[in-house]
Short mmCIF file of N, CA and C in Angstrom, two decimals:
data_model
loop_
_atom_site.label_atom_id
_atom_site.label_comp_id
_atom_site.label_asym_id
_atom_site.label_seq_id
_atom_site.Cartn_x
_atom_site.Cartn_y
_atom_site.Cartn_z
N UNK A 1 3.12 0.49 13.17
CA UNK A 1 4.44 -0.08 13.05
C UNK A 1 5.55 0.91 13.18
N UNK A 2 5.56 2.16 12.54
CA UNK A 2 6.48 3.03 12.67
C UNK A 2 6.64 3.47 14.20
N UNK A 3 5.59 3.80 14.57
CA UNK A 3 5.53 4.30 15.92
C UNK A 3 5.79 3.37 16.79
N UNK A 4 5.54 1.93 16.61
CA UNK A 4 5.96 1.02 17.41
C UNK A 4 7.40 0.59 17.51
N UNK A 5 8.08 0.83 16.47
CA UNK A 5 9.75 1.02 16.61
C UNK A 5 10.03 2.10 17.44
N UNK A 6 9.49 3.26 17.42
CA UNK A 6 9.90 4.45 18.29
C UNK A 6 9.63 3.91 19.72
N UNK A 7 8.43 3.54 20.21
CA UNK A 7 8.27 3.12 21.48
C UNK A 7 9.07 2.29 21.84
N UNK A 8 9.40 1.11 21.21
CA UNK A 8 10.50 0.15 21.67
C UNK A 8 11.55 0.54 21.85
N UNK A 9 12.11 1.61 21.21
CA UNK A 9 13.39 2.18 21.50
C UNK A 9 13.32 3.02 22.85
N UNK A 10 12.42 3.58 23.28
CA UNK A 10 12.34 4.34 24.42
C UNK A 10 12.14 3.22 25.75
N UNK A 11 11.71 2.16 25.54
CA UNK A 11 11.51 1.13 26.73
C UNK A 11 12.79 0.79 27.13
N UNK A 12 13.14 0.22 28.24
CA UNK A 12 14.19 -0.40 28.98
C UNK A 12 13.92 -1.94 28.78
N UNK A 13 14.80 -2.83 28.96
CA UNK A 13 15.11 -4.09 28.51
C UNK A 13 14.08 -5.08 29.41
N UNK A 14 13.36 -4.23 30.44
CA UNK A 14 12.62 -5.21 31.49
C UNK A 14 11.37 -5.61 30.88
N UNK A 15 10.95 -5.20 29.67
CA UNK A 15 9.69 -5.79 28.95
C UNK A 15 9.91 -6.69 28.14
N UNK A 16 9.12 -7.75 27.96
CA UNK A 16 9.11 -8.80 26.85
C UNK A 16 8.24 -8.51 26.01
N UNK A 17 8.71 -8.08 24.70
CA UNK A 17 8.06 -7.53 23.65
C UNK A 17 8.35 -8.50 22.67
N UNK A 18 7.11 -8.95 21.94
CA UNK A 18 7.16 -9.95 20.81
C UNK A 18 6.85 -9.14 19.71
N UNK A 19 7.94 -9.04 18.68
CA UNK A 19 7.48 -8.47 17.36
C UNK A 19 7.04 -9.48 16.39
N UNK A 20 6.00 -9.35 15.77
CA UNK A 20 5.55 -10.18 14.79
C UNK A 20 5.18 -9.65 13.34
N UNK A 21 4.96 -10.38 12.64
CA UNK A 21 4.90 -9.70 11.12
C UNK A 21 3.59 -10.03 10.80
N UNK A 22 2.74 -10.90 11.53
CA UNK A 22 1.29 -11.20 11.09
C UNK A 22 0.40 -11.55 12.43
N UNK A 23 -0.65 -11.69 12.11
CA UNK A 23 -1.63 -11.96 13.19
C UNK A 23 -1.54 -13.54 13.52
N UNK A 24 -1.44 -14.26 12.34
CA UNK A 24 -1.19 -15.51 12.61
C UNK A 24 -0.07 -16.16 13.40
N UNK A 25 1.15 -15.48 13.35
CA UNK A 25 2.45 -15.40 14.06
C UNK A 25 2.06 -15.07 15.83
N UNK A 26 1.49 -13.83 15.94
CA UNK A 26 1.12 -13.66 17.09
C UNK A 26 0.03 -14.71 17.78
N UNK A 27 -0.75 -15.14 17.15
CA UNK A 27 -1.90 -16.15 17.68
C UNK A 27 -1.06 -17.60 17.90
N UNK A 28 -0.16 -17.85 16.99
CA UNK A 28 0.67 -19.08 17.06
C UNK A 28 1.59 -19.15 18.27
N UNK A 29 2.03 -17.95 18.64
CA UNK A 29 3.12 -17.62 19.63
C UNK A 29 2.33 -17.52 21.25
N UNK A 30 1.24 -17.03 20.95
CA UNK A 30 0.35 -17.01 22.13
C UNK A 30 -0.15 -18.39 22.62
N UNK A 31 -0.52 -18.83 21.61
CA UNK A 31 -1.16 -20.45 21.98
C UNK A 31 0.19 -21.49 22.41
N UNK A 32 1.19 -21.32 22.17
CA UNK A 32 2.26 -21.97 22.41
C UNK A 32 2.87 -21.76 23.61
N UNK A 33 2.84 -20.50 24.03
CA UNK A 33 3.52 -19.93 25.55
C UNK A 33 2.61 -19.48 26.58
N UNK A 34 1.26 -19.78 26.13
CA UNK A 34 0.15 -19.32 27.22
C UNK A 34 -0.46 -20.59 27.74
N UNK A 35 -0.40 -21.04 29.05
CA UNK A 35 -0.99 -22.10 29.54
C UNK A 35 -2.55 -22.02 29.80
N UNK A 36 -3.38 -22.87 30.10
CA UNK A 36 -4.52 -22.88 30.47
C UNK A 36 -4.97 -21.97 31.75
N UNK A 37 -3.96 -21.80 32.59
CA UNK A 37 -4.28 -21.14 33.75
C UNK A 37 -3.66 -19.39 33.64
N UNK A 38 -3.26 -19.22 32.51
CA UNK A 38 -2.80 -17.86 32.19
C UNK A 38 -3.34 -17.10 31.15
N UNK A 39 -3.32 -15.88 31.03
CA UNK A 39 -4.02 -14.94 30.12
C UNK A 39 -2.94 -14.33 29.57
N UNK A 40 -3.27 -14.11 28.07
CA UNK A 40 -2.12 -13.65 27.24
C UNK A 40 -3.04 -12.50 26.52
N UNK A 41 -2.45 -11.21 26.66
CA UNK A 41 -3.20 -9.99 26.04
C UNK A 41 -2.48 -9.83 24.80
N UNK A 42 -3.21 -9.94 23.79
CA UNK A 42 -2.70 -9.47 22.44
C UNK A 42 -3.18 -7.91 22.07
N UNK A 43 -2.17 -7.21 21.77
CA UNK A 43 -2.73 -5.70 21.68
C UNK A 43 -1.43 -5.04 20.90
N UNK A 44 -1.98 -4.37 20.10
CA UNK A 44 -0.86 -3.40 19.26
C UNK A 44 -0.41 -2.40 20.10
N UNK A 45 0.78 -2.22 20.07
CA UNK A 45 1.30 -1.29 21.04
C UNK A 45 1.10 0.27 20.39
N UNK A 46 0.93 0.35 19.30
CA UNK A 46 0.43 1.71 18.54
C UNK A 46 -0.31 1.58 17.77
N UNK A 47 -0.56 2.79 16.92
CA UNK A 47 -1.53 2.71 15.94
C UNK A 47 -1.33 1.77 14.58
N UNK A 48 -2.20 1.21 14.13
CA UNK A 48 -1.84 0.12 13.17
C UNK A 48 -2.60 0.38 11.91
N UNK A 49 -3.00 1.43 11.46
CA UNK A 49 -3.66 2.01 10.57
C UNK A 49 -3.07 1.63 9.10
N UNK A 50 -1.69 1.30 9.00
CA UNK A 50 -1.33 0.90 7.90
C UNK A 50 -1.16 -0.51 7.53
N UNK A 51 -1.72 -1.20 8.61
CA UNK A 51 -1.79 -2.74 8.49
C UNK A 51 -3.30 -2.88 8.05
N UNK A 52 -4.34 -2.33 8.80
CA UNK A 52 -5.77 -2.57 8.87
C UNK A 52 -6.30 -1.16 8.55
N UNK A 53 -7.41 -1.07 8.10
CA UNK A 53 -8.23 0.10 7.63
C UNK A 53 -8.97 0.42 9.02
N UNK A 54 -9.37 -0.34 9.79
CA UNK A 54 -9.93 0.04 10.96
C UNK A 54 -9.88 -0.98 11.95
N UNK A 55 -10.33 -0.77 13.37
CA UNK A 55 -10.17 -1.82 14.29
C UNK A 55 -11.14 -3.03 14.03
N UNK A 56 -12.15 -2.71 13.17
CA UNK A 56 -13.03 -3.92 12.93
C UNK A 56 -12.22 -4.89 12.16
N UNK A 57 -11.51 -4.41 11.20
CA UNK A 57 -10.84 -5.28 10.10
C UNK A 57 -9.68 -6.13 11.02
N UNK A 58 -9.03 -5.61 11.94
CA UNK A 58 -8.02 -6.04 12.92
C UNK A 58 -8.73 -7.14 13.72
N UNK A 59 -10.11 -6.91 14.18
CA UNK A 59 -10.65 -7.82 14.95
C UNK A 59 -11.19 -8.92 14.21
N UNK A 60 -11.52 -8.77 12.91
CA UNK A 60 -11.92 -9.78 12.13
C UNK A 60 -10.86 -10.88 11.92
N UNK A 61 -9.71 -10.14 11.46
CA UNK A 61 -8.52 -11.14 11.19
C UNK A 61 -8.16 -11.77 12.43
N UNK A 62 -8.21 -11.32 13.85
CA UNK A 62 -7.94 -11.92 14.95
C UNK A 62 -8.78 -13.12 15.19
N UNK A 63 -10.17 -12.89 15.07
CA UNK A 63 -11.07 -13.97 15.32
C UNK A 63 -10.88 -15.05 14.31
N UNK A 64 -10.62 -14.65 13.03
CA UNK A 64 -10.32 -15.77 12.15
C UNK A 64 -9.30 -16.40 12.43
N UNK A 65 -8.03 -16.05 12.78
CA UNK A 65 -6.81 -16.94 13.16
C UNK A 65 -7.12 -17.62 14.54
N UNK A 66 -7.94 -16.98 15.51
CA UNK A 66 -8.20 -17.89 16.76
C UNK A 66 -8.94 -18.73 16.65
N UNK A 67 -10.24 -18.95 15.63
CA UNK A 67 -10.92 -20.02 15.44
C UNK A 67 -10.16 -21.25 14.67
N UNK A 68 -9.00 -20.90 13.86
CA UNK A 68 -8.27 -21.84 13.14
C UNK A 68 -7.61 -22.87 14.14
#
């Protein structure tokens, strides 16, 4: 998140960046704005070690929200 803010400041306005506070918010947004024929890539833009201990924990939360 800290490095994400720095990266965001370096990008121009041609990128559509969604900033969320939770995995649930990200999944809800993707579900609402992605149609059957489109693909939505959910990816952290920067290291997220202050949110999750490791990639497995992040993946577990992602899977949990997708299955809801």
